[in-house]
Coordinates of C-alpha atoms and ligand atoms in Angstrom, one line a residue:
M1 CA 0.0 0.0 0.0
D2 CA 1.5 3.4 -1.0
T3 CA 1.7 6.3 1.5
Q4 CA -1.0 8.3 -0.3
R5 CA -3.6 5.4 0.0
K6 CA -2.7 5.0 3.7
D7 CA -3.3 8.7 4.3
D8 CA -6.7 8.6 2.4
Q9 CA -7.8 5.7 4.6
A10 CA -6.8 7.4 7.8
L11 CA -8.8 10.5 6.8
E12 CA -12.0 8.3 6.6
E13 CA -11.6 7.0 10.1
E14 CA -13.3 8.9 12.9
T15 CA -12.7 9.6 16.6
L16 CA -14.5 11.4 19.3
D17 CA -11.4 13.5 20.0
P18 CA -11.8 17.1 19.0
Q19 CA -10.2 18.5 15.8
D20 CA -9.3 21.6 17.7
W21 CA -7.7 20.8 21.1
A22 CA -7.1 24.5 21.8
A23 CA -10.8 25.3 21.6
L24 CA -11.6 22.4 23.9
R25 CA -8.9 23.7 26.3
A26 CA -10.6 27.1 26.4
L27 CA -14.1 25.6 26.9
S28 CA -12.8 23.3 29.7
H29 CA -11.1 26.3 31.5
R30 CA -14.4 28.1 31.2
I31 CA -16.3 25.2 32.7
V32 CA -13.9 24.9 35.6
D33 CA -14.2 28.7 36.3
D34 CA -18.0 28.5 36.1
A35 CA -18.0 25.5 38.4
I36 CA -16.0 27.4 41.0
D37 CA -18.4 30.3 40.9
Y38 CA -21.3 27.8 41.0
V39 CA -20.1 26.2 44.2
S40 CA -18.7 29.2 46.0
G41 CA -21.9 31.1 45.3
V42 CA -24.3 28.4 46.2
R43 CA -25.5 30.1 49.4
D44 CA -26.8 33.1 47.4
R45 CA -29.1 31.1 45.3
P46 CA -32.5 29.6 46.2
V47 CA -32.1 26.0 47.5
W48 CA -34.5 24.8 44.9
R49 CA -36.8 26.3 42.2
D50 CA -39.3 24.7 39.9
M51 CA -38.5 24.5 36.2
P52 CA -40.4 26.7 33.7
D53 CA -42.2 25.0 30.8
D54 CA -39.6 25.8 28.2
V55 CA -36.9 24.1 30.3
R56 CA -39.2 21.0 30.8
R57 CA -39.8 20.9 27.0
S58 CA -36.0 21.0 26.3
F59 CA -35.9 17.4 27.7
A60 CA -38.4 16.2 25.2
T61 CA -36.3 17.0 22.1
P62 CA -35.6 14.1 19.8
L63 CA -32.4 12.1 19.5
P64 CA -29.8 14.4 17.9
E65 CA -28.9 13.1 14.4
G66 CA -26.0 15.5 13.7
P67 CA -23.4 17.4 15.7
T68 CA -23.7 20.5 17.9
P69 CA -20.6 22.5 18.8
A70 CA -19.4 21.7 22.3
D71 CA -19.7 25.3 23.4
D72 CA -23.4 25.2 22.5
V73 CA -23.8 21.9 24.3
Y74 CA -22.3 23.4 27.4
R75 CA -24.5 26.5 27.1
E76 CA -27.6 24.4 27.0
V77 CA -26.5 22.3 30.0
A78 CA -25.7 25.4 32.0
A79 CA -29.1 27.0 31.2
N80 CA -31.3 24.0 31.6
V81 CA -29.6 21.7 34.0
L82 CA -27.2 23.5 36.3
N83 CA -29.8 26.2 36.9
Y84 CA -32.3 23.7 38.3
P85 CA -30.5 21.5 40.7
M86 CA -32.0 19.2 43.4
G87 CA -30.3 21.6 45.8
N88 CA -28.4 19.2 48.1
I89 CA -25.1 21.1 47.9
H90 CA -26.9 24.1 49.4
P91 CA -26.3 24.9 53.1
R92 CA -30.1 24.8 53.8
F93 CA -30.8 21.5 52.1
W94 CA -31.9 19.0 54.8
S95 CA -34.3 16.6 53.0
W96 CA -34.2 12.8 53.1
Y97 CA -30.6 11.9 53.7
M98 CA -27.9 13.2 51.4
G99 CA -24.3 14.4 51.5
S100 CA -23.4 17.8 50.1
S101 CA -20.4 16.8 47.8
N102 CA -17.1 18.6 47.7
F103 CA -15.1 20.3 44.9
T104 CA -12.0 18.1 45.2
G105 CA -14.2 15.0 45.0
A106 CA -15.7 16.4 41.9
L107 CA -12.2 16.9 40.4
G108 CA -11.6 13.3 41.4
D109 CA -14.6 12.2 39.4
F110 CA -13.4 14.2 36.4
L111 CA -9.9 12.7 36.6
A112 CA -11.4 9.2 37.0
A113 CA -13.3 9.7 33.8
I114 CA -10.3 11.1 32.1
Q115 CA -8.2 8.1 33.0
G116 CA -11.1 5.9 32.2
S117 CA -9.9 2.8 34.0
N118 CA -12.2 0.0 34.6
L119 CA -12.2 -1.2 38.2
G120 CA -13.5 -4.7 37.3
G121 CA -9.9 -5.4 38.3
G122 CA -6.5 -5.7 36.7
N123 CA -2.9 -4.8 37.5
H124 CA -3.0 -1.0 37.4
A125 CA -2.8 1.9 39.9
A126 CA -6.6 2.6 40.1
A127 CA -7.2 -1.0 41.2
L128 CA -4.7 -0.6 44.0
M129 CA -6.3 2.7 45.0
D130 CA -9.7 1.0 45.0
Q131 CA -8.5 -1.5 47.5
Q132 CA -6.7 1.1 49.5
V133 CA -9.9 3.0 50.0
V134 CA -11.7 -0.2 51.1
D135 CA -8.8 -0.7 53.6
W136 CA -9.3 2.9 54.8
C137 CA -13.0 2.1 55.4
K138 CA -12.0 -0.9 57.4
Q139 CA -9.6 1.2 59.5
M140 CA -12.4 3.8 60.1
L141 CA -14.7 1.1 61.5
G142 CA -12.1 -1.0 63.3
F143 CA -12.5 -4.0 61.0
P144 CA -9.4 -6.3 60.8
D145 CA -7.0 -6.3 57.8
S146 CA -8.2 -9.7 56.9
A147 CA -11.8 -8.5 56.2
S148 CA -12.9 -7.8 52.6
G149 CA -15.0 -5.1 51.1
T150 CA -16.0 -3.4 47.9
L151 CA -17.0 0.0 46.7
V152 CA -20.5 0.1 45.1
S153 CA -23.0 2.7 44.0
G154 CA -24.5 3.4 47.4
G155 CA -26.0 2.0 50.6
S156 CA -28.8 0.1 48.9
V157 CA -26.4 -2.0 46.9
A158 CA -23.9 -2.3 49.8
N159 CA -26.8 -3.7 51.9
I160 CA -27.8 -6.2 49.2
I161 CA -24.2 -7.4 48.9
G162 CA -23.9 -7.9 52.7
L163 CA -27.3 -9.7 52.9
A164 CA -26.4 -11.9 49.9
V165 CA -23.4 -13.2 51.7
A166 CA -25.5 -13.7 54.9
R167 CA -28.0 -15.7 52.9
N168 CA -25.4 -17.9 51.3
V169 CA -23.6 -18.6 54.5
K170 CA -26.7 -19.4 56.5
A171 CA -28.7 -21.3 53.8
G172 CA -27.3 -24.7 54.8
L173 CA -26.8 -25.7 51.1
D174 CA -25.0 -24.3 48.1
V175 CA -27.5 -21.6 47.1
R176 CA -25.4 -20.6 44.1
E177 CA -25.9 -24.0 42.6
R178 CA -29.2 -25.1 43.9
G179 CA -31.1 -21.8 44.4
V180 CA -33.3 -20.6 47.2
A181 CA -36.2 -22.9 46.3
E182 CA -34.2 -25.8 47.7
I183 CA -33.5 -24.2 51.1
E184 CA -35.0 -26.7 53.5
R185 CA -36.2 -24.4 56.3
P186 CA -37.2 -20.9 55.1
L187 CA -34.7 -18.3 56.2
R188 CA -35.8 -15.5 58.5
F189 CA -34.1 -12.1 58.7
Y190 CA -34.9 -9.5 61.4
G191 CA -34.8 -5.7 61.5
S192 CA -36.6 -3.0 63.3
D193 CA -39.9 -1.4 62.2
Q194 CA -37.7 1.6 61.3
I195 CA -35.6 -0.4 58.8
H196 CA -34.8 1.3 55.5
S197 CA -36.9 0.3 52.4
C198 CA -33.8 -0.9 50.6
H199 CA -33.9 -4.1 52.8
R200 CA -37.3 -5.0 51.5
K201 CA -35.9 -4.7 47.9
A202 CA -32.9 -6.7 49.0
M203 CA -35.1 -9.5 50.4
E204 CA -37.2 -9.5 47.2
T205 CA -34.1 -9.5 45.0
L206 CA -32.5 -12.3 46.9
G207 CA -35.5 -14.5 46.3
L208 CA -36.4 -14.7 50.0
G209 CA -39.4 -12.5 49.8
N210 CA -40.5 -9.5 51.8
Q211 CA -42.2 -11.8 54.5
A212 CA -38.8 -13.3 55.3
L213 CA -37.9 -10.0 56.8
R214 CA -39.6 -9.7 60.2
R215 CA -40.0 -6.2 61.5
I216 CA -39.5 -6.0 65.2
P217 CA -41.1 -3.2 67.2
T218 CA -39.0 -0.3 68.5
D219 CA -38.9 1.4 71.9
A220 CA -39.7 5.0 72.6
A221 CA -36.2 5.9 71.4
L222 CA -37.0 4.2 68.0
R223 CA -34.4 1.4 68.7
I224 CA -35.1 -2.2 68.1
D225 CA -36.6 -3.9 71.1
V226 CA -34.0 -6.6 71.8
A227 CA -36.3 -8.7 74.1
A228 CA -39.0 -8.7 71.4
L229 CA -36.4 -9.8 68.8
R230 CA -35.4 -12.7 71.0
N231 CA -39.0 -13.8 71.3
A232 CA -39.5 -13.6 67.5
I233 CA -36.4 -15.7 66.9
D234 CA -37.7 -18.4 69.4
E235 CA -41.2 -18.3 67.8
D236 CA -39.8 -18.7 64.3
R237 CA -37.6 -21.6 65.3
A238 CA -40.5 -23.3 66.9
A239 CA -42.5 -22.8 63.7
G240 CA -39.9 -24.4 61.5
F241 CA -38.2 -21.4 60.1
K242 CA -34.4 -20.9 60.2
P243 CA -33.4 -17.6 61.9
A244 CA -30.5 -16.4 59.8
C245 CA -29.6 -12.7 60.1
V246 CA -30.2 -9.7 62.3
I247 CA -30.0 -6.4 60.4
A248 CA -29.1 -3.7 63.0
T249 CA -29.6 -0.1 62.0
A250 CA -26.9 2.4 63.0
G251 CA -28.8 5.6 62.3
T252 CA -32.4 5.0 61.1
V253 CA -33.6 7.1 58.2
N254 CA -36.6 8.4 60.1
T255 CA -35.0 9.7 63.2
G256 CA -31.3 8.6 63.3
A257 CA -31.9 6.1 66.1
I258 CA -29.0 3.7 66.7
D259 CA -29.8 0.1 67.6
D260 CA -27.9 -1.3 70.6
L261 CA -25.1 -2.9 68.6
E262 CA -23.3 -4.5 71.5
A263 CA -26.6 -6.2 72.6
L264 CA -27.3 -7.3 69.1
A265 CA -23.8 -8.7 68.6
R266 CA -24.2 -10.7 71.8
L267 CA -27.6 -12.0 70.7
A268 CA -26.4 -12.9 67.2
D269 CA -23.5 -14.7 68.7
E270 CA -25.7 -16.7 71.1
E271 CA -28.3 -17.6 68.5
G272 CA -25.8 -18.3 65.7
L273 CA -27.1 -15.6 63.5
W274 CA -25.3 -13.3 61.0
L275 CA -25.1 -9.7 62.2
H276 CA -25.4 -7.1 59.4
V277 CA -25.2 -3.4 60.3
D278 CA -26.9 -0.9 58.0
G279 CA -24.6 1.9 58.8
C280 CA -25.4 4.1 55.8
I281 CA -26.2 7.0 58.1
G282 CA -24.3 6.2 61.3
A283 CA -21.3 3.9 60.6
L284 CA -19.1 6.9 60.1
L285 CA -19.8 8.1 63.6
A286 CA -16.9 5.8 64.3
I287 CA -14.5 8.6 63.1
A288 CA -16.1 11.3 65.2
P289 CA -14.3 11.9 68.5
E290 CA -17.4 13.1 70.5
N291 CA -19.9 10.6 69.1
R292 CA -18.0 7.4 68.2
F293 CA -19.3 5.8 71.5
R294 CA -22.7 5.6 69.8
V295 CA -21.6 2.8 67.5
A296 CA -19.4 0.9 69.9
G297 CA -19.5 -2.8 68.8
I298 CA -19.9 -2.1 65.1
E299 CA -16.6 -3.8 64.5
K300 CA -18.1 -7.1 65.7
A301 CA -20.6 -7.2 62.8
N302 CA -20.3 -9.9 60.2
S303 CA -21.0 -7.2 57.6
V304 CA -21.5 -3.4 57.5
A305 CA -22.9 -1.1 54.8
L306 CA -21.6 2.4 54.9
D307 CA -22.0 5.4 52.6
P308 CA -19.1 7.6 51.7
H309 CA -21.5 9.8 49.7
K310 CA -23.2 10.8 53.0
W311 CA -20.7 11.8 55.8
L312 CA -17.6 11.7 53.6
H313 CA -19.5 14.0 51.2
A314 CA -18.2 12.1 48.1
P315 CA -20.0 13.2 45.0
F316 CA -22.7 10.6 44.2
E317 CA -22.3 7.7 43.9
A318 CA -20.2 6.0 46.5
G319 CA -21.2 3.2 48.9
C320 CA -19.1 0.5 50.6
V321 CA -19.7 -2.9 52.1
L322 CA -17.3 -4.6 54.5
I323 CA -17.4 -8.3 55.3
Q324 CA -15.4 -9.9 58.1
D325 CA -15.0 -13.2 56.4
A326 CA -13.3 -12.5 53.1
S327 CA -13.7 -16.0 51.8
A328 CA -17.5 -16.0 52.4
H329 CA -17.6 -12.7 50.5
R330 CA -15.6 -14.1 47.6
G331 CA -17.5 -17.3 47.8
T332 CA -20.7 -15.5 47.1
F333 CA -19.7 -13.7 44.0
A334 CA -16.5 -15.1 42.4
V335 CA -16.7 -16.6 39.0
T336 CA -13.7 -17.1 36.7
P337 CA -14.7 -17.4 33.0
E338 CA -12.2 -18.4 30.4
Y339 CA -11.7 -14.8 29.3
L340 CA -10.8 -13.6 32.8
V341 CA -8.1 -16.1 33.8
A342 CA -5.3 -14.3 35.6
T343 CA -1.8 -14.3 34.0
T344 CA 1.5 -14.4 35.8
R345 CA 2.5 -10.9 34.7
G346 CA 1.0 -8.0 32.8
L347 CA -2.4 -6.3 33.1
A348 CA -4.3 -9.4 34.2
A349 CA -1.8 -10.4 36.9
A350 CA -4.0 -9.3 39.8
P351 CA -7.2 -10.4 41.6
W352 CA -10.4 -9.4 39.8
L353 CA -12.3 -6.9 41.9
Y354 CA -15.4 -8.0 40.2
D355 CA -15.3 -11.1 42.3
Y356 CA -16.7 -9.1 45.3
G357 CA -20.0 -7.9 43.9
L358 CA -22.4 -7.9 41.0
Q359 CA -20.8 -5.6 38.5
T360 CA -18.2 -6.6 35.9
T361 CA -17.3 -3.1 34.7
R362 CA -16.8 -0.8 37.8
G363 CA -16.1 2.9 37.8
F364 CA -13.2 4.5 39.5
R365 CA -15.2 5.6 42.6
A366 CA -12.2 5.4 44.9
L367 CA -10.4 8.4 43.4
K368 CA -12.9 11.1 44.6
I369 CA -13.0 9.6 48.1
W370 CA -9.2 9.2 48.2
M371 CA -8.5 12.8 47.0
S372 CA -10.7 14.5 49.6
L373 CA -9.6 12.2 52.4
K374 CA -6.0 13.0 51.5
E375 CA -6.7 16.7 51.2
H376 CA -8.5 17.1 54.5
G377 CA -7.5 14.2 56.6
I378 CA -9.9 11.9 58.5
A379 CA -9.7 14.1 61.7
K380 CA -11.5 16.9 59.9
F381 CA -14.3 14.6 58.5
G382 CA -14.7 13.4 62.1
R383 CA -15.1 16.9 63.4
L384 CA -17.7 17.6 60.6
V385 CA -19.7 14.6 61.8
D386 CA -19.6 16.0 65.4
Q387 CA -20.5 19.5 64.0
N388 CA -23.7 18.1 62.4
I389 CA -24.7 16.4 65.5
A390 CA -24.1 19.5 67.6
Q391 CA -26.3 21.4 65.0
G392 CA -29.0 18.8 65.4
R393 CA -28.9 19.4 69.2
Y394 CA -28.9 23.2 68.6
L395 CA -32.0 23.0 66.4
S396 CA -33.8 20.7 68.9
E397 CA -33.2 23.3 71.6
L398 CA -34.5 26.1 69.4
I399 CA -37.6 24.0 68.8
E400 CA -38.1 23.2 72.5
A401 CA -37.8 26.9 73.3
E402 CA -40.4 27.9 70.7
P403 CA -44.0 27.5 72.0
S404 CA -45.5 27.0 68.6
L405 CA -43.2 24.1 67.7
E406 CA -42.7 20.7 69.2
L407 CA -40.3 17.8 68.8
V408 CA -42.1 14.6 67.6
A409 CA -39.3 12.2 68.2
P410 CA -36.1 12.3 70.4
T411 CA -33.1 13.7 68.5
A412 CA -30.5 11.0 68.5
I413 CA -27.9 12.5 66.2
N414 CA -28.4 14.9 63.3
I415 CA -32.0 14.2 62.3
V416 CA -34.7 16.4 63.9
C417 CA -38.4 15.5 63.7
F418 CA -40.8 18.3 64.7
R419 CA -44.0 20.1 63.8
Y420 CA -45.8 23.4 64.0
R421 CA -48.6 22.9 66.5
S422 CA -51.9 24.7 66.6
V423 CA -54.4 24.3 69.3
G424 CA -57.6 22.6 68.4
K425 CA -56.5 21.2 65.1
S426 CA -57.0 17.5 64.3
A427 CA -54.1 15.2 63.3
D428 CA -55.1 15.5 59.6
E429 CA -55.3 19.3 59.8
L430 CA -51.9 19.4 61.4
K431 CA -50.5 17.2 58.7
T432 CA -52.0 19.5 56.0
L433 CA -50.6 22.6 57.8
N434 CA -47.1 21.2 58.2
T435 CA -47.0 19.9 54.7
E436 CA -48.0 23.4 53.4
I437 CA -45.2 24.9 55.5
M438 CA -42.7 22.5 54.0
L439 CA -43.9 23.2 50.4
R440 CA -43.8 27.0 51.0
L441 CA -40.2 26.8 52.3
Q442 CA -39.3 25.0 49.0
D443 CA -41.3 27.4 46.8
E444 CA -39.7 30.4 48.4
G445 CA -36.2 28.7 48.0
T446 CA -35.5 29.2 51.7
A447 CA -34.9 25.7 52.8
V448 CA -35.7 22.1 51.7
L449 CA -36.8 19.6 54.4
S450 CA -38.9 16.5 54.0
D451 CA -41.6 14.9 56.1
T452 CA -42.3 11.5 57.5
T453 CA -44.5 9.7 60.0
V454 CA -42.9 8.4 63.2
H455 CA -44.9 5.9 65.3
G456 CA -48.0 7.2 63.7
E457 CA -47.2 11.0 64.1
H458 CA -46.7 13.1 61.0
C459 CA -43.8 15.5 61.3
L460 CA -41.3 17.7 59.4
R461 CA -37.8 16.2 59.3
V462 CA -34.5 18.0 59.1
A463 CA -31.5 15.8 58.3
I464 CA -28.3 17.8 58.7
N465 CA -25.8 15.9 56.7
N466 CA -24.2 19.0 55.3
H467 CA -20.7 20.6 55.8
R468 CA -22.0 24.0 54.7
T469 CA -24.8 24.4 57.2
R470 CA -24.2 27.1 59.8
R471 CA -26.2 27.7 63.1
G472 CA -27.6 30.9 61.5
D473 CA -29.3 28.7 58.8
L474 CA -31.1 26.8 61.6
D475 CA -32.1 30.1 63.3
L476 CA -33.6 31.2 59.9
L477 CA -35.4 27.9 59.5
V478 CA -37.1 28.2 62.9
E479 CA -38.1 31.9 62.2
E480 CA -39.5 31.0 58.8
V481 CA -41.4 27.9 60.0
V482 CA -43.0 30.0 62.7
R483 CA -43.9 32.8 60.3
L484 CA -45.4 30.5 57.7
G485 CA -47.3 28.6 60.4
R486 CA -48.8 31.8 61.7
D487 CA -49.6 33.1 58.2
I488 CA -51.3 29.9 57.0
T489 CA -53.3 29.4 60.2
A490 CA -54.4 33.1 60.1
R491 CA -55.8 32.5 56.5
T492 CA -57.6 29.2 57.2
Ligands
LIG501 C1 -30.4 3.7 56.9 C2 -30.3 3.8 55.4 N1 -30.0 2.6 54.7 C3 -29.9 2.6 53.4 C4 -30.0 3.7 52.7 C5 -29.8 3.6 51.2 O1 -28.6 4.2 50.8 P1 -28.4 4.8 49.3 O2 -29.4 5.9 49.2 O3 -27.0 5.3 49.4 O4 -28.6 3.7 48.4 C6 -30.2 4.9 53.3 C7 -30.4 6.2 52.5 O5 -30.5 7.3 53.0 C8 -30.4 5.0 54.7 O6 -30.7 6.1 55.3

């Protein structure tokens, strides 16, 4: 083939790389500058605002057939997406339970995508960093070096992985080969009536069914009633079931209540049950000097789910599961097909990380966690956990001092459940009133909270998992709730 023909062929071949790297450099610099303004100015914007119709319509445009210049693509994203965020990086976002991200972590996500490594495994630096971050998680929780773990998308998947290992270990047969239908005595798992909904999905996904998860009543502090749990286990055994696993919650989603982990570890040990801790909210209390006592005993669990995208504020998504018995973990997921046989040197000369979970291709989640841990150090993250808990206490005190407000559940950590009260209103009327307060706070862009029902009582719920929140934000919240409560009751 002569040189001319080779050149002609090369011209016909395409790539996604730009033709003009200088223009891409200029756009990228602009995006980074805008991103810094976006994050540094977040406090000055409304927490949330609804999208106008033209923005909604922009998401119904058809599949683009041809090209659009990258500058225009970015302009559209800035106008229609960045302007209408969920709001969870704002200092006054306290809904559900989210972290508030961090800039260095976002740079980590960018660099992970730039390097583009696949964390299914292999002999490369990203794979070592992935394992190092798992090792750091073990150190944070006091798990031994011999334990295993894996980074996943979030707490829901971390819980499924832990519960899958529990099921396989306790099934009494090779579930991987024979399936759940052949388990002789149906397995029973136990959690409190405050357990997160992801466990229901886990039970369903694992083929055990929702009814295999017995919800045990909670005490006035919303912690699992250990005596009731013991009775349920006895009852199930007598009825021919096989009690298999206790799911303790360290930080319930409704109120932040932390089950008695030491008592549950003892009970699981005596009864021969697997102890899984859902620590998506509270496992990282273990790094907080003033509050780590609350999760004493977590290191005794057979498995723990934790969420670096909550109290480590990693940009979504980042969850982690730790398993004491690495061989049980590997034994639940490892498969070596002919195309993944390890070599003695080269890129495939390393354990496949895909052997510890469900995904084959895995993103480089570790980098964003690693970079912000390295930048700030674990001591600062621990202080930020303590700070959020002190803010939860501060808000609770403001509420207790305000006659028109009342706490609806005890504040265990950083989640505050309260409501505006109004003499003579029924429970339904109070619910309507408080829901309206919550929606007006959103509409006005002042603050975003959510609501829930705790032991039958509807309430507003403030979850302060936010490194940008200041006490002044909580003062403002209380003032605004009281003002809105008065306004709405005056008009109805
Ligand atoms: C106690 C608890 N478990 C599990 C989850 C699910 O975690 P993720 O949203 O990271 O999947 C949450 C979420 O807030 C939670 O609070």
